[in-house]
Amino acid sequence: MTARRQGMTALTLRERLALRVGMRLALALTLALTLATALNALPAAFAATPPAAALPALSPADQQRADKLAHGLRCLVCQNQTLADSNAPLAHDMRNLIHAQLAEGRSDAQIMRFFEDRYGDFVRYDPPFKPITWLLWLGPFALLALGFWVLLRTLKRRAGARAPLTADERARAARFLDTGS
């Protein structure tokens, strides 16, 4: 049986050729749009932070401040490392931002506020104690207290659940202790 007899339509040579051309055209258009978007975003990516060579030299005191700030901020790529410890490109860019802002004369609080405004409280390695972070700060202690309460309650139930020994059980225990069997 042919495909036409089963109710299925077979594509003609012209239809298959049109389908291939259409698919290739769609792929080419997708690639062109992706490339255009990437090239459009490229200057913005490089303009966000000045290259390390373009950054002015910092005084030793400002360099210590930069190190302190880098140790107080979290790498958003690594998440369990500070900016100072991370080798991620984003961490490098963030360290350059710290350097540039210190060179502009901004205070540590202004720089921290800049990163908090840009990335949220998560960027700080020690998040502030405020209502939105209460669960983060108090959660471990609450879970510890809950675990302790469950332990005490379980121990009390076990202690109260034991029935006193009957006379037969006492006699058997005494024989066991006396003879060892």
mmCIF file of C-alpha atoms in Angstrom:
data_model
loop_
_atom_site.group_PDB
_atom_site.id
_atom_site.type_symbol
_atom_site.label_atom_id
_atom_site.label_comp_id
_atom_site.label_asym_id
_atom_site.label_seq_id
_atom_site.Cartn_x
_atom_site.Cartn_y
_atom_site.Cartn_z
ATOM 1 C CA MET A 1 0.000 0.000 0.000
ATOM 2 C CA THR A 2 1.162 3.435 -0.727
ATOM 3 C CA ALA A 3 1.008 6.375 1.641
ATOM 4 C CA ARG A 4 -1.871 7.909 -0.364
ATOM 5 C CA ARG A 5 -4.048 4.830 0.102
ATOM 6 C CA GLN A 6 -3.585 4.923 3.899
ATOM 7 C CA GLY A 7 -4.937 8.441 4.057
ATOM 8 C CA MET A 8 -1.547 10.071 4.495
ATOM 9 C CA THR A 9 -0.432 12.666 2.008
ATOM 10 C CA ALA A 10 3.028 12.321 0.586
ATOM 11 C CA LEU A 11 4.992 15.462 -0.032
ATOM 12 C CA THR A 12 5.864 16.255 -3.563
ATOM 13 C CA LEU A 13 9.389 17.147 -4.555
ATOM 14 C CA ARG A 14 8.442 20.819 -4.803
ATOM 15 C CA GLU A 15 6.892 20.797 -1.285
ATOM 16 C CA ARG A 16 9.947 19.096 0.235
ATOM 17 C CA LEU A 17 12.226 21.650 -1.406
ATOM 18 C CA ALA A 18 10.086 24.538 -0.119
ATOM 19 C CA LEU A 19 10.147 23.038 3.392
ATOM 20 C CA ARG A 20 13.947 22.742 3.343
ATOM 21 C CA VAL A 21 14.376 26.297 2.085
ATOM 22 C CA GLY A 22 11.982 27.571 4.742
ATOM 23 C CA MET A 23 13.809 25.732 7.536
ATOM 24 C CA ARG A 24 17.178 27.024 6.377
ATOM 25 C CA LEU A 25 15.809 30.541 6.106
ATOM 26 C CA ALA A 26 14.397 30.334 9.649
ATOM 27 C CA LEU A 27 17.744 29.061 10.976
ATOM 28 C CA ALA A 28 19.667 31.820 9.177
ATOM 29 C CA LEU A 29 17.273 34.461 10.529
ATOM 30 C CA THR A 30 17.604 33.111 14.079
ATOM 31 C CA LEU A 31 21.400 33.138 13.873
ATOM 32 C CA ALA A 32 21.414 36.662 12.432
ATOM 33 C CA LEU A 33 19.169 37.969 15.205
ATOM 34 C CA THR A 34 21.274 36.238 17.867
ATOM 35 C CA LEU A 35 24.467 37.708 16.435
ATOM 36 C CA ALA A 36 22.916 41.190 16.166
ATOM 37 C CA THR A 37 21.751 41.022 19.766
ATOM 38 C CA ALA A 38 25.168 39.875 20.960
ATOM 39 C CA LEU A 39 26.975 42.593 19.017
ATOM 40 C CA ASN A 40 24.533 45.203 20.303
ATOM 41 C CA ALA A 41 25.124 44.153 23.915
ATOM 42 C CA LEU A 42 28.893 43.890 23.516
ATOM 43 C CA PRO A 43 29.756 47.598 23.988
ATOM 44 C CA ALA A 44 27.528 47.800 27.079
ATOM 45 C CA ALA A 45 29.260 44.795 28.614
ATOM 46 C CA PHE A 46 32.670 46.375 28.208
ATOM 47 C CA ALA A 47 31.500 49.820 29.301
ATOM 48 C CA ALA A 48 30.135 48.536 32.629
ATOM 49 C CA THR A 49 33.551 48.317 34.265
ATOM 50 C CA PRO A 50 36.763 49.944 33.202
ATOM 51 C CA PRO A 51 39.615 47.597 32.353
ATOM 52 C CA ALA A 52 42.133 47.008 35.117
ATOM 53 C CA ALA A 53 44.818 48.897 33.196
ATOM 54 C CA ALA A 54 42.627 52.028 33.038
ATOM 55 C CA LEU A 55 42.039 52.095 36.806
ATOM 56 C CA PRO A 56 44.077 54.641 38.747
ATOM 57 C CA ALA A 57 46.488 53.423 41.398
ATOM 58 C CA LEU A 58 45.122 53.346 44.936
ATOM 59 C CA SER A 59 46.919 54.405 48.074
ATOM 60 C CA PRO A 60 47.847 51.604 50.501
ATOM 61 C CA ALA A 61 44.978 52.645 52.791
ATOM 62 C CA ASP A 62 42.492 52.551 49.913
ATOM 63 C CA GLN A 63 43.877 49.199 48.790
ATOM 64 C CA GLN A 64 43.199 47.829 52.308
ATOM 65 C CA ARG A 65 39.650 49.214 52.089
ATOM 66 C CA ALA A 66 39.210 47.531 48.698
ATOM 67 C CA ASP A 67 40.398 44.220 50.148
ATOM 68 C CA LYS A 68 38.055 44.603 53.130
ATOM 69 C CA LEU A 69 35.112 45.361 50.824
ATOM 70 C CA ALA A 70 35.996 42.432 48.531
ATOM 71 C CA HIS A 71 36.033 40.120 51.559
ATOM 72 C CA GLY A 72 32.619 41.424 52.647
ATOM 73 C CA LEU A 73 30.892 40.816 49.305
ATOM 74 C CA ARG A 74 29.784 37.469 47.882
ATOM 75 C CA CYS A 75 30.704 36.297 44.396
ATOM 76 C CA LEU A 76 27.404 35.911 42.568
ATOM 77 C CA VAL A 77 28.795 33.129 40.386
ATOM 78 C CA CYS A 78 30.491 31.028 43.072
ATOM 79 C CA GLN A 79 28.085 32.049 45.882
ATOM 80 C CA ASN A 80 30.171 30.411 48.602
ATOM 81 C CA GLN A 81 33.238 32.550 48.008
ATOM 82 C CA THR A 82 33.990 36.170 48.638
ATOM 83 C CA LEU A 83 34.924 38.473 45.774
ATOM 84 C CA ALA A 84 38.501 38.408 47.019
ATOM 85 C CA ASP A 85 38.664 34.593 46.804
ATOM 86 C CA SER A 86 36.846 34.112 43.495
ATOM 87 C CA ASN A 87 38.460 33.867 40.063
ATOM 88 C CA ALA A 88 35.172 34.265 38.164
ATOM 89 C CA PRO A 89 35.071 37.029 35.522
ATOM 90 C CA LEU A 90 32.094 38.654 37.278
ATOM 91 C CA ALA A 91 34.060 38.778 40.535
ATOM 92 C CA HIS A 92 36.933 40.432 38.673
ATOM 93 C CA ASP A 93 34.522 43.033 37.262
ATOM 94 C CA MET A 94 33.052 43.652 40.709
ATOM 95 C CA ARG A 95 36.533 44.125 42.210
ATOM 96 C CA ASN A 96 37.239 46.641 39.418
ATOM 97 C CA LEU A 97 34.015 48.456 40.321
ATOM 98 C CA ILE A 98 35.146 48.650 43.954
ATOM 99 C CA HIS A 99 38.522 49.971 42.808
ATOM 100 C CA ALA A 100 36.947 52.586 40.526
ATOM 101 C CA GLN A 101 34.521 53.778 43.196
ATOM 102 C CA LEU A 102 37.279 54.078 45.779
ATOM 103 C CA ALA A 103 39.285 56.119 43.275
ATOM 104 C CA GLU A 104 36.234 58.397 42.898
ATOM 105 C CA GLY A 105 36.300 58.985 46.657
ATOM 106 C CA ARG A 106 33.190 57.066 47.704
ATOM 107 C CA SER A 107 32.866 55.761 51.235
ATOM 108 C CA ASP A 108 32.650 52.084 52.159
ATOM 109 C CA ALA A 109 28.955 52.498 53.036
ATOM 110 C CA GLN A 110 28.218 54.079 49.640
ATOM 111 C CA ILE A 111 29.987 51.253 47.829
ATOM 112 C CA MET A 112 28.135 48.587 49.844
ATOM 113 C CA ARG A 113 24.839 50.378 49.176
ATOM 114 C CA PHE A 114 25.678 50.439 45.438
ATOM 115 C CA PHE A 115 26.139 46.658 45.378
ATOM 116 C CA GLU A 116 23.061 46.050 47.560
ATOM 117 C CA ASP A 117 20.930 48.220 45.263
ATOM 118 C CA ARG A 118 22.266 46.409 42.229
ATOM 119 C CA TYR A 119 22.246 42.797 43.492
ATOM 120 C CA GLY A 120 20.163 42.775 46.705
ATOM 121 C CA ASP A 121 21.135 41.830 50.259
ATOM 122 C CA PHE A 122 22.359 38.435 49.021
ATOM 123 C CA VAL A 123 25.552 40.048 47.719
ATOM 124 C CA ARG A 124 26.673 40.763 51.280
ATOM 125 C CA TYR A 125 28.552 37.949 52.941
ATOM 126 C CA ASP A 126 26.939 38.942 56.252
ATOM 127 C CA PRO A 127 23.372 40.022 55.433
ATOM 128 C CA PRO A 128 21.842 42.717 57.678
ATOM 129 C CA PHE A 129 19.358 41.788 60.412
ATOM 130 C CA LYS A 130 16.051 43.138 59.136
ATOM 131 C CA PRO A 131 12.539 41.670 58.752
ATOM 132 C CA ILE A 132 13.219 40.147 55.349
ATOM 133 C CA THR A 133 16.286 38.274 56.690
ATOM 134 C CA TRP A 134 14.868 37.230 60.066
ATOM 135 C CA LEU A 135 14.260 33.691 58.830
ATOM 136 C CA LEU A 136 17.852 33.499 57.625
ATOM 137 C CA TRP A 137 19.227 34.603 60.988
ATOM 138 C CA LEU A 138 16.718 32.992 63.357
ATOM 139 C CA GLY A 139 15.816 29.882 61.332
ATOM 140 C CA PRO A 140 18.724 27.694 62.500
ATOM 141 C CA PHE A 141 18.055 28.531 66.158
ATOM 142 C CA ALA A 142 14.322 27.867 65.723
ATOM 143 C CA LEU A 143 15.059 24.486 64.114
ATOM 144 C CA LEU A 144 17.491 23.638 66.913
ATOM 145 C CA ALA A 145 14.886 24.542 69.557
ATOM 146 C CA LEU A 146 12.239 22.502 67.724
ATOM 147 C CA GLY A 147 14.576 19.491 67.555
ATOM 148 C CA PHE A 148 15.361 19.784 71.262
ATOM 149 C CA TRP A 149 11.637 20.019 72.102
ATOM 150 C CA VAL A 150 10.873 16.896 69.999
ATOM 151 C CA LEU A 151 13.726 15.020 71.698
ATOM 152 C CA LEU A 152 12.488 15.914 75.195
ATOM 153 C CA ARG A 153 8.914 15.015 74.307
ATOM 154 C CA THR A 154 9.984 11.650 72.892
ATOM 155 C CA LEU A 155 12.090 10.868 75.960
ATOM 156 C CA LYS A 156 9.206 11.743 78.296
ATOM 157 C CA ARG A 157 6.812 9.512 76.352
ATOM 158 C CA ARG A 158 9.241 6.599 76.505
ATOM 159 C CA ALA A 159 9.771 7.041 80.227
ATOM 160 C CA GLY A 160 6.016 7.182 80.924
ATOM 161 C CA ALA A 161 5.210 4.244 78.622
ATOM 162 C CA ARG A 162 7.122 1.654 80.678
ATOM 163 C CA ALA A 163 4.890 -0.476 82.837
ATOM 164 C CA PRO A 164 6.258 -1.690 86.176
ATOM 165 C CA LEU A 165 7.605 -5.248 86.256
ATOM 166 C CA THR A 166 5.286 -7.993 87.315
ATOM 167 C CA ALA A 167 6.236 -10.438 90.100
ATOM 168 C CA ASP A 168 7.155 -13.126 87.521
ATOM 169 C CA GLU A 169 9.394 -10.693 85.593
ATOM 170 C CA ARG A 170 11.139 -9.613 88.826
ATOM 171 C CA ALA A 171 11.768 -13.202 89.848
ATOM 172 C CA ARG A 172 13.114 -14.024 86.391
ATOM 173 C CA ALA A 173 15.404 -10.938 86.454
ATOM 174 C CA ALA A 174 16.670 -11.899 89.921
ATOM 175 C CA ARG A 175 17.450 -15.450 88.752
ATOM 176 C CA PHE A 176 19.243 -14.042 85.714
ATOM 177 C CA LEU A 177 21.361 -11.687 87.846
ATOM 178 C CA ASP A 178 22.190 -14.397 90.381
ATOM 179 C CA THR A 179 23.096 -17.167 87.957
ATOM 180 C CA GLY A 180 24.072 -15.199 84.882
ATOM 181 C CA SER A 181 21.755 -17.157 82.576
#
